[in-house]
Tab-separated table of C-alpha atoms and ligand atoms in Angstrom:
chain	number	residue	atom	x	y	z
A	1	MET	CA	-41.345	28.765	-19.731
A	2	ASP	CA	-40.599	29.767	-16.209
A	3	ILE	CA	-38.788	33.176	-16.419
A	4	ASN	CA	-36.797	32.384	-13.262
A	5	SER	CA	-35.296	29.251	-14.703
A	6	ILE	CA	-34.395	31.045	-17.704
A	7	GLN	CA	-32.349	33.574	-15.943
A	8	ALA	CA	-30.640	30.726	-13.771
A	9	GLN	CA	-29.738	29.001	-17.096
A	10	ILE	CA	-28.400	31.991	-18.482
A	11	GLU	CA	-26.237	32.636	-15.445
A	12	GLY	CA	-25.066	29.051	-15.733
A	13	ASP	CA	-23.949	29.600	-19.379
A	14	LEU	CA	-22.337	32.738	-18.630
A	15	ALA	CA	-20.286	31.167	-15.702
A	16	GLY	CA	-18.607	28.995	-18.157
A	17	VAL	CA	-17.660	31.827	-20.614
A	18	VAL	CA	-13.749	32.360	-20.385
A	19	SER	CA	-13.512	34.400	-23.738
A	20	VAL	CA	-15.062	37.475	-25.444
A	21	GLN	CA	-15.748	35.378	-28.415
A	22	ALA	CA	-17.605	32.985	-26.358
A	23	LEU	CA	-19.608	35.435	-24.626
A	24	GLU	CA	-20.672	36.939	-28.117
A	25	GLU	CA	-22.181	33.423	-28.922
A	26	VAL	CA	-24.164	33.263	-25.565
A	27	ARG	CA	-25.297	36.647	-26.353
A	28	ILE	CA	-26.658	35.708	-29.782
A	29	LYS	CA	-28.263	32.690	-28.313
A	30	TYR	CA	-30.394	34.912	-25.904
A	31	LEU	CA	-30.378	38.474	-27.034
A	32	GLY	CA	-30.020	37.924	-30.880
A	33	ARG	CA	-32.615	38.513	-33.361
A	34	LYS	CA	-33.781	34.962	-33.238
A	35	GLY	CA	-32.806	34.533	-29.753
A	36	LEU	CA	-34.760	33.492	-26.743
A	37	ILE	CA	-35.768	36.827	-25.688
A	38	SER	CA	-37.164	37.643	-29.173
A	39	GLU	CA	-38.905	34.431	-29.132
A	40	LEU	CA	-40.481	35.171	-26.057
A	41	THR	CA	-41.600	38.569	-27.148
A	42	SER	CA	-43.319	37.333	-30.227
A	43	SER	CA	-44.961	34.781	-28.260
A	44	ILE	CA	-47.120	37.475	-26.316
A	45	PRO	CA	-49.731	38.035	-29.032
A	46	GLY	CA	-50.629	34.525	-28.817
A	47	LEU	CA	-51.376	34.549	-25.182
A	48	ALA	CA	-54.621	35.311	-23.496
A	49	VAL	CA	-55.274	38.861	-23.212
A	50	GLU	CA	-55.174	39.154	-19.535
A	51	GLN	CA	-51.907	37.360	-19.368
A	52	ARG	CA	-50.321	39.609	-21.934
A	53	GLY	CA	-49.453	42.703	-19.585
A	54	THR	CA	-47.749	40.678	-16.864
A	55	PHE	CA	-45.878	38.386	-19.216
A	56	GLY	CA	-44.536	41.158	-21.158
A	57	GLN	CA	-43.419	42.850	-17.930
A	58	GLN	CA	-41.518	39.948	-16.812
A	59	VAL	CA	-39.893	39.467	-20.353
A	60	ASN	CA	-38.727	43.237	-20.181
A	61	THR	CA	-37.261	42.703	-16.637
A	62	LEU	CA	-35.339	39.452	-17.781
A	63	LYS	CA	-34.090	41.429	-20.748
A	64	ASN	CA	-32.806	44.295	-18.693
A	65	LYS	CA	-31.317	41.928	-16.352
A	66	LEU	CA	-29.499	39.874	-19.061
A	67	LEU	CA	-28.166	43.221	-20.698
A	68	GLU	CA	-26.589	43.980	-17.118
A	69	LEU	CA	-25.139	40.474	-16.669
A	70	PHE	CA	-23.591	40.490	-20.164
A	71	GLU	CA	-22.150	43.893	-19.630
A	72	GLU	CA	-20.613	42.763	-16.159
A	73	LYS	CA	-19.213	39.687	-17.909
A	74	GLU	CA	-17.581	41.606	-20.745
A	75	LYS	CA	-15.866	43.886	-18.109
A	76	THR	CA	-14.309	41.032	-16.199
A	77	LEU	CA	-13.240	39.256	-19.216
A	78	LYS	CA	-11.651	42.433	-20.840
A	79	THR	CA	-9.728	43.272	-17.475
A	80	LYS	CA	-8.613	39.656	-17.168
A	81	SER	CA	-7.247	39.458	-20.707
A	82	SER	CA	-5.537	42.797	-20.374
A	83	VAL	CA	-3.770	41.646	-16.901
A	84	LEU	CA	-2.647	38.466	-18.968
A	85	LYS	CA	-1.208	40.595	-21.717
A	86	LYS	CA	0.802	42.604	-19.236
A	87	SER	CA	1.997	39.425	-17.363
A	88	ASN	CA	3.127	37.580	-20.240
A	89	LEU	CA	1.389	34.587	-19.121
A	90	ASP	CA	0.892	31.991	-21.781
A	91	ILE	CA	-2.387	30.443	-21.032
A	92	GLY	CA	-2.096	28.301	-23.916
A	93	MET	CA	1.029	26.568	-22.712
A	94	PRO	CA	0.359	22.693	-21.781
A	95	GLY	CA	0.122	22.091	-18.096
A	96	ILE	CA	2.329	20.087	-15.978
A	97	VAL	CA	1.083	16.725	-15.819
A	98	GLN	CA	1.023	15.432	-12.345
A	99	GLU	CA	2.229	11.715	-12.589
A	100	LEU	CA	0.372	9.270	-10.220
A	101	GLY	CA	2.823	6.701	-8.440
A	102	HIS	CA	1.831	3.416	-7.634
A	103	ILE	CA	2.396	0.841	-4.693
A	104	HIS	CA	6.147	-0.260	-4.292
A	105	PRO	CA	6.749	-3.973	-5.484
A	106	ILE	CA	7.875	-4.980	-1.861
A	107	THR	CA	4.773	-3.396	-0.533
A	108	GLN	CA	2.634	-5.140	-3.190
A	109	VAL	CA	4.169	-8.637	-2.215
A	110	ILE	CA	3.529	-7.784	1.589
A	111	ASP	CA	0.061	-6.984	0.971
A	112	GLU	CA	-0.437	-10.259	-1.192
A	113	ILE	CA	0.914	-12.454	1.418
A	114	CYS	CA	-0.808	-10.863	4.454
A	115	THR	CA	-4.033	-11.116	2.426
A	116	VAL	CA	-3.433	-14.968	1.973
A	117	PHE	CA	-2.865	-15.239	5.750
A	118	ASN	CA	-5.684	-12.991	6.698
A	119	ARG	CA	-8.131	-15.228	4.760
A	120	MET	CA	-6.959	-18.090	6.773
A	121	GLY	CA	-7.874	-16.227	9.946
A	122	PHE	CA	-4.699	-14.454	10.695
A	123	SER	CA	-4.646	-10.750	11.865
A	124	VAL	CA	-2.077	-8.342	10.622
A	125	VAL	CA	-0.102	-6.680	13.529
A	126	GLN	CA	2.902	-4.566	13.694
A	127	GLY	CA	5.665	-3.595	15.947
A	128	PRO	CA	8.290	-1.067	16.271
A	129	GLU	CA	11.631	-1.178	14.431
A	130	VAL	CA	13.443	0.076	17.299
A	131	GLU	CA	13.295	-2.813	19.771
A	132	THR	CA	14.448	-4.022	23.436
A	133	GLU	CA	17.485	-6.215	23.657
A	134	TYR	CA	15.114	-8.506	25.660
A	135	ASN	CA	12.446	-8.746	23.086
A	136	ASN	CA	14.889	-9.257	20.169
A	137	PHE	CA	16.994	-11.887	22.124
A	138	THR	CA	16.378	-12.951	25.532
A	139	GLY	CA	12.524	-13.383	25.414
A	140	LEU	CA	13.094	-15.575	22.358
A	141	ASN	CA	15.378	-18.047	24.128
A	142	ILE	CA	18.582	-16.233	22.812
A	143	PRO	CA	20.484	-15.245	26.014
A	144	LEU	CA	23.338	-13.079	26.441
A	145	GLU	CA	26.230	-15.378	25.508
A	146	HIS	CA	24.358	-17.353	23.017
A	147	PRO	CA	26.433	-17.993	19.921
A	148	SER	CA	23.309	-17.406	17.457
A	149	ARG	CA	23.270	-13.785	18.534
A	150	ASP	CA	26.290	-13.225	16.286
A	151	ALA	CA	24.477	-14.035	12.999
A	152	PHE	CA	21.652	-11.254	14.388
A	153	ASP	CA	23.938	-8.897	16.253
A	154	THR	CA	22.738	-5.679	15.057
A	155	PHE	CA	22.792	-1.862	15.394
A	156	TYR	CA	22.510	-0.788	18.903
A	157	LEU	CA	21.433	2.764	19.825
A	158	LYS	CA	24.273	4.750	21.144
A	159	ASP	CA	23.981	5.425	24.856
A	160	TYR	CA	21.032	2.953	24.965
A	161	SER	CA	22.612	-0.341	25.094
A	162	LYS	CA	19.376	-1.876	25.722
A	163	LEU	CA	17.808	-0.656	22.540
A	164	LEU	CA	18.500	-1.778	18.951
A	165	LEU	CA	17.286	-1.917	15.596
A	166	ARG	CA	15.428	-5.352	15.482
A	167	SER	CA	17.140	-8.021	13.596
A	168	HIS	CA	14.059	-9.941	12.760
A	169	THR	CA	10.157	-9.448	13.267
A	170	SER	CA	10.050	-12.381	15.843
A	171	PRO	CA	10.294	-9.951	18.864
A	172	VAL	CA	6.703	-9.017	17.826
A	173	GLN	CA	5.592	-12.787	19.160
A	174	VAL	CA	7.142	-11.712	22.667
A	175	ARG	CA	5.271	-8.377	22.647
A	176	VAL	CA	1.804	-9.959	21.492
A	177	MET	CA	2.137	-12.983	23.761
A	178	LYS	CA	2.860	-10.661	26.746
A	179	THR	CA	-0.262	-8.595	26.248
A	180	GLN	CA	-2.809	-11.379	24.906
A	181	LYS	CA	-3.807	-14.756	25.740
A	182	PRO	CA	-4.308	-17.782	23.195
A	183	PRO	CA	-5.786	-18.592	21.130
A	184	LEU	CA	-4.237	-16.209	18.626
A	185	ALA	CA	-2.958	-16.045	14.905
A	186	MET	CA	-0.955	-13.167	13.767
A	187	VAL	CA	1.143	-11.984	10.749
A	188	VAL	CA	3.601	-9.325	11.080
A	189	PRO	CA	5.236	-7.492	8.181
A	190	GLY	CA	8.096	-4.960	8.801
A	191	ARG	CA	11.451	-3.820	8.369
A	192	VAL	CA	14.548	-5.569	9.922
A	193	TYR	CA	18.192	-4.641	10.198
A	194	ARG	CA	21.312	-6.431	10.065
A	195	PRO	CA	24.865	-5.561	9.812
A	196	ASP	CA	25.437	-7.337	6.695
A	197	ALA	CA	27.703	-6.204	3.659
A	198	VAL	CA	25.612	-4.893	0.699
A	199	ASP	CA	25.812	-7.263	-2.394
A	200	ALA	CA	23.216	-8.797	-4.824
A	201	SER	CA	21.481	-10.716	-2.040
A	202	HIS	CA	22.220	-8.704	0.995
A	203	LEU	CA	21.007	-5.407	2.477
A	204	PHE	CA	21.615	-3.837	5.804
A	205	MET	CA	17.764	-3.423	5.872
A	206	PHE	CA	15.075	-5.633	4.550
A	207	HIS	CA	11.486	-6.918	5.071
A	208	GLN	CA	10.171	-9.778	7.058
A	209	ILE	CA	6.922	-11.307	7.472
A	210	GLU	CA	6.589	-13.085	10.708
A	211	GLY	CA	3.562	-15.440	11.474
A	212	PHE	CA	2.555	-17.405	14.638
A	213	LEU	CA	-0.313	-19.257	15.830
A	214	VAL	CA	-0.890	-20.408	19.508
A	215	ASP	CA	-3.848	-22.297	20.816
A	216	GLU	CA	-4.449	-25.830	22.567
A	217	ASN	CA	-3.591	-28.831	20.532
A	218	ILE	CA	-1.606	-27.004	17.602
A	219	ARG	CA	0.625	-29.491	15.840
A	220	PHE	CA	3.542	-29.638	13.401
A	221	SER	CA	0.967	-30.717	10.790
A	222	ASP	CA	-0.860	-27.663	11.142
A	223	LEU	CA	2.254	-25.573	10.292
A	224	LYS	CA	2.697	-27.900	7.170
A	225	GLY	CA	-0.888	-27.236	6.057
A	226	ILE	CA	-0.936	-23.636	6.591
A	227	LEU	CA	2.325	-23.114	4.855
A	228	GLU	CA	1.391	-25.201	1.812
A	229	LEU	CA	-1.634	-23.237	1.306
A	230	PHE	CA	0.348	-20.083	1.453
A	231	ALA	CA	2.826	-21.231	-1.095
A	232	LYS	CA	0.272	-22.565	-3.474
A	233	ASN	CA	-1.605	-19.241	-3.310
A	234	VAL	CA	1.373	-17.145	-3.782
A	235	PHE	CA	3.576	-19.390	-6.131
A	236	GLY	CA	0.914	-21.422	-7.884
A	237	ARG	CA	-0.880	-24.641	-7.407
A	238	ASP	CA	1.617	-27.086	-8.666
A	239	ILE	CA	4.456	-25.874	-6.343
A	240	ARG	CA	5.936	-28.533	-3.911
A	241	MET	CA	7.299	-28.061	-0.611
A	242	ARG	CA	10.218	-29.676	1.495
A	243	PHE	CA	10.949	-29.287	5.087
A	244	ARG	CA	14.681	-29.526	6.254
A	245	PRO	CA	15.695	-29.867	9.895
A	246	HIS	CA	17.345	-26.603	11.139
A	247	PHE	CA	18.052	-24.731	14.328
A	248	PHE	CA	16.572	-21.753	15.736
A	249	PRO	CA	16.743	-21.074	19.361
A	250	PHE	CA	13.040	-19.847	19.668
A	251	THR	CA	11.507	-23.023	17.925
A	252	GLU	CA	11.847	-26.649	18.490
A	253	PRO	CA	11.791	-28.455	16.402
A	254	SER	CA	12.951	-26.120	13.714
A	255	VAL	CA	12.763	-26.304	10.016
A	256	GLU	CA	13.772	-24.557	6.813
A	257	VAL	CA	11.201	-24.658	4.208
A	258	ASP	CA	12.106	-24.937	0.355
A	259	ILE	CA	9.644	-24.743	-2.609
A	260	SER	CA	10.268	-26.538	-5.687
A	261	CYS	CA	12.222	-24.133	-8.224
A	262	ILE	CA	9.570	-21.854	-9.882
A	263	ILE	CA	12.092	-21.435	-12.713
A	264	CYS	CA	12.913	-24.949	-13.567
A	265	LYS	CA	10.171	-26.715	-11.694
A	266	GLY	CA	12.662	-28.836	-9.899
A	267	ARG	CA	14.701	-29.965	-12.737
A	268	GLY	CA	17.855	-27.746	-11.412
A	269	CYS	CA	18.833	-24.506	-13.128
A	270	SER	CA	21.133	-21.473	-12.130
A	271	VAL	CA	18.601	-19.733	-9.957
A	272	CYS	CA	18.193	-22.723	-7.680
A	273	GLY	CA	21.979	-23.657	-8.057
A	274	ARG	CA	21.091	-27.028	-9.941
A	275	LYS	CA	19.415	-28.210	-6.777
A	276	GLY	CA	15.715	-27.894	-7.816
A	277	TRP	CA	14.651	-26.270	-4.526
A	278	LEU	CA	14.562	-22.878	-3.310
A	279	GLU	CA	14.791	-22.082	0.451
A	280	ILE	CA	11.964	-19.582	1.302
A	281	LEU	CA	11.567	-19.214	5.091
A	282	GLY	CA	12.262	-20.443	8.602
A	283	ALA	CA	9.743	-22.128	10.821
A	284	GLY	CA	9.019	-24.462	13.840
A	285	MET	CA	7.178	-24.967	16.919
A	286	ILE	CA	7.551	-22.382	19.570
A	287	HIS	CA	9.971	-23.188	22.154
A	288	PRO	CA	8.670	-23.964	25.753
A	289	ASN	CA	11.251	-21.346	26.970
A	290	VAL	CA	9.695	-18.726	24.961
A	291	PHE	CA	6.165	-19.578	26.644
A	292	LYS	CA	8.032	-19.503	29.855
A	293	GLN	CA	9.130	-15.995	29.077
A	294	VAL	CA	5.765	-14.724	28.262
A	295	GLY	CA	4.040	-16.465	30.985
A	296	TYR	CA	1.996	-19.139	28.869
A	297	ALA	CA	1.434	-22.536	30.411
A	298	SER	CA	3.463	-24.664	27.958
A	299	ASP	CA	1.673	-27.850	29.089
A	300	ILE	CA	-1.494	-26.285	27.775
A	301	TYR	CA	-0.650	-24.408	24.843
A	302	THR	CA	1.382	-25.212	21.798
A	303	GLY	CA	2.002	-23.316	18.684
A	304	PHE	CA	4.118	-22.573	15.561
A	305	ALA	CA	5.942	-19.641	14.083
A	306	PHE	CA	7.548	-18.805	10.868
A	307	GLY	CA	9.572	-16.077	9.336
A	308	MET	CA	10.242	-15.107	5.622
A	309	GLY	CA	12.161	-12.472	3.818
A	310	VAL	CA	9.939	-10.318	1.548
A	311	GLU	CA	12.657	-9.470	-0.881
A	312	ARG	CA	13.773	-12.838	-1.450
A	313	ILE	CA	10.116	-13.986	-2.184
A	314	ALA	CA	9.568	-10.956	-4.616
A	315	MET	CA	12.801	-11.803	-6.233
A	316	LEU	CA	11.907	-15.456	-6.742
A	317	LYS	CA	8.348	-14.323	-7.773
A	318	TYR	CA	9.560	-11.877	-10.458
A	319	GLY	CA	12.860	-13.126	-11.662
A	320	ILE	CA	14.977	-10.322	-10.186
A	321	ASN	CA	18.584	-11.043	-9.380
A	322	ASP	CA	19.744	-8.090	-7.521
A	323	ILE	CA	18.151	-7.101	-4.159
A	324	ARG	CA	19.587	-3.565	-4.386
A	325	LEU	CA	17.132	-2.823	-7.442
A	326	PHE	CA	14.244	-2.489	-5.037
A	327	PHE	CA	15.906	0.314	-3.353
A	328	GLU	CA	17.553	2.369	-5.862
A	329	ASN	CA	14.535	4.421	-6.890
A	330	ASP	CA	15.017	3.818	-10.416
A	331	LEU	CA	11.687	4.489	-12.299
A	332	ARG	CA	12.784	2.232	-15.079
A	333	PHE	CA	12.654	-0.636	-12.628
A	334	LEU	CA	9.942	0.212	-10.488
A	335	ARG	CA	7.238	0.928	-13.314
A	336	GLN	CA	7.430	-2.716	-14.295
A	337	PHE	CA	5.435	-3.649	-11.379
B	401	LIG	N1	13.413	-15.031	12.890
B	401	LIG	C1	13.987	-16.024	12.082
B	401	LIG	C2	14.952	-15.348	11.266
B	401	LIG	O1	14.967	-13.888	11.123
B	401	LIG	C3	13.010	-16.631	11.417
B	401	LIG	C4	11.944	-17.501	11.896
B	401	LIG	C5	11.025	-17.026	12.462
B	401	LIG	C6	12.344	-18.699	12.350
B	401	LIG	C7	9.983	-17.724	13.119
B	401	LIG	C8	11.549	-19.811	13.063
B	401	LIG	C9	10.286	-18.990	13.462
B	401	LIG	O2	15.900	-15.795	10.564
């Protein structure tokens, strides 16, 4: 056996020793009467005569080295234990378990939805929560005196009347289209703010996912196909969809999109208000005035956009009846996801 590797092995054993008792066990293993060293010594007579001298010497050096190592180790162990005794430190006390957190249910739903769109070729982008009044309204065909500003009108930054907390993720449409040319397909998750009174279905802050696609020859049927794929992926194969005419200043035509109630499958229950349908998003074909604002030729390009509330979708998906639960940091609630 190679003497050097034996020493390395013993040093390894010693490094793992944390008590005087364990040290004694290692000592017996190597230096005991039936230990490795005495085994090596008793093998000497069996060697060829010319090898005996050098080997014997090597074993001797190893033995001395070991005695030294053990003595050193014993010293450190003893000083350590006396320090421990003096400090009253209880090394037998169980440690504090570091609990590992997990992804918040809202983030989980955002990730899931973005992944579905990503697979269909949409890239995921984000925009700032502090927006310009222009991107949030004017660029989206909501001029200063437009009545639809009312529902959206939001938190303006003091002394910066042109800056506000965005009331929807649609301003990211303006940002992207001002800097990139079609074809483009994006989804935009993020926080939005509205001056709503807080109740079981309203918060002053919530999350939306915006989606938009612009190219030549994009039709309303493309929007329908994409949204249907999305709904089936997120809510299940047998979900049905319904498009109702609606109004948004930045899309024309505009729709609100319902899915068949996932609780009662369309028969009518308390969740869907006996209607059998649940509203999940707003959508439409991007208004030519928006294209004009961003400098796209609306005789060449067409596109669609949609926007959905993440909390609402999470509530439907998991059967949650109070939006406030998401943001109270109650672990009994959060641990369920
Ligand atoms: N921005 C709209 C809202 O917050 C949703 C929407 C987005 C509607 C895109 C149509 C197209 O209500």
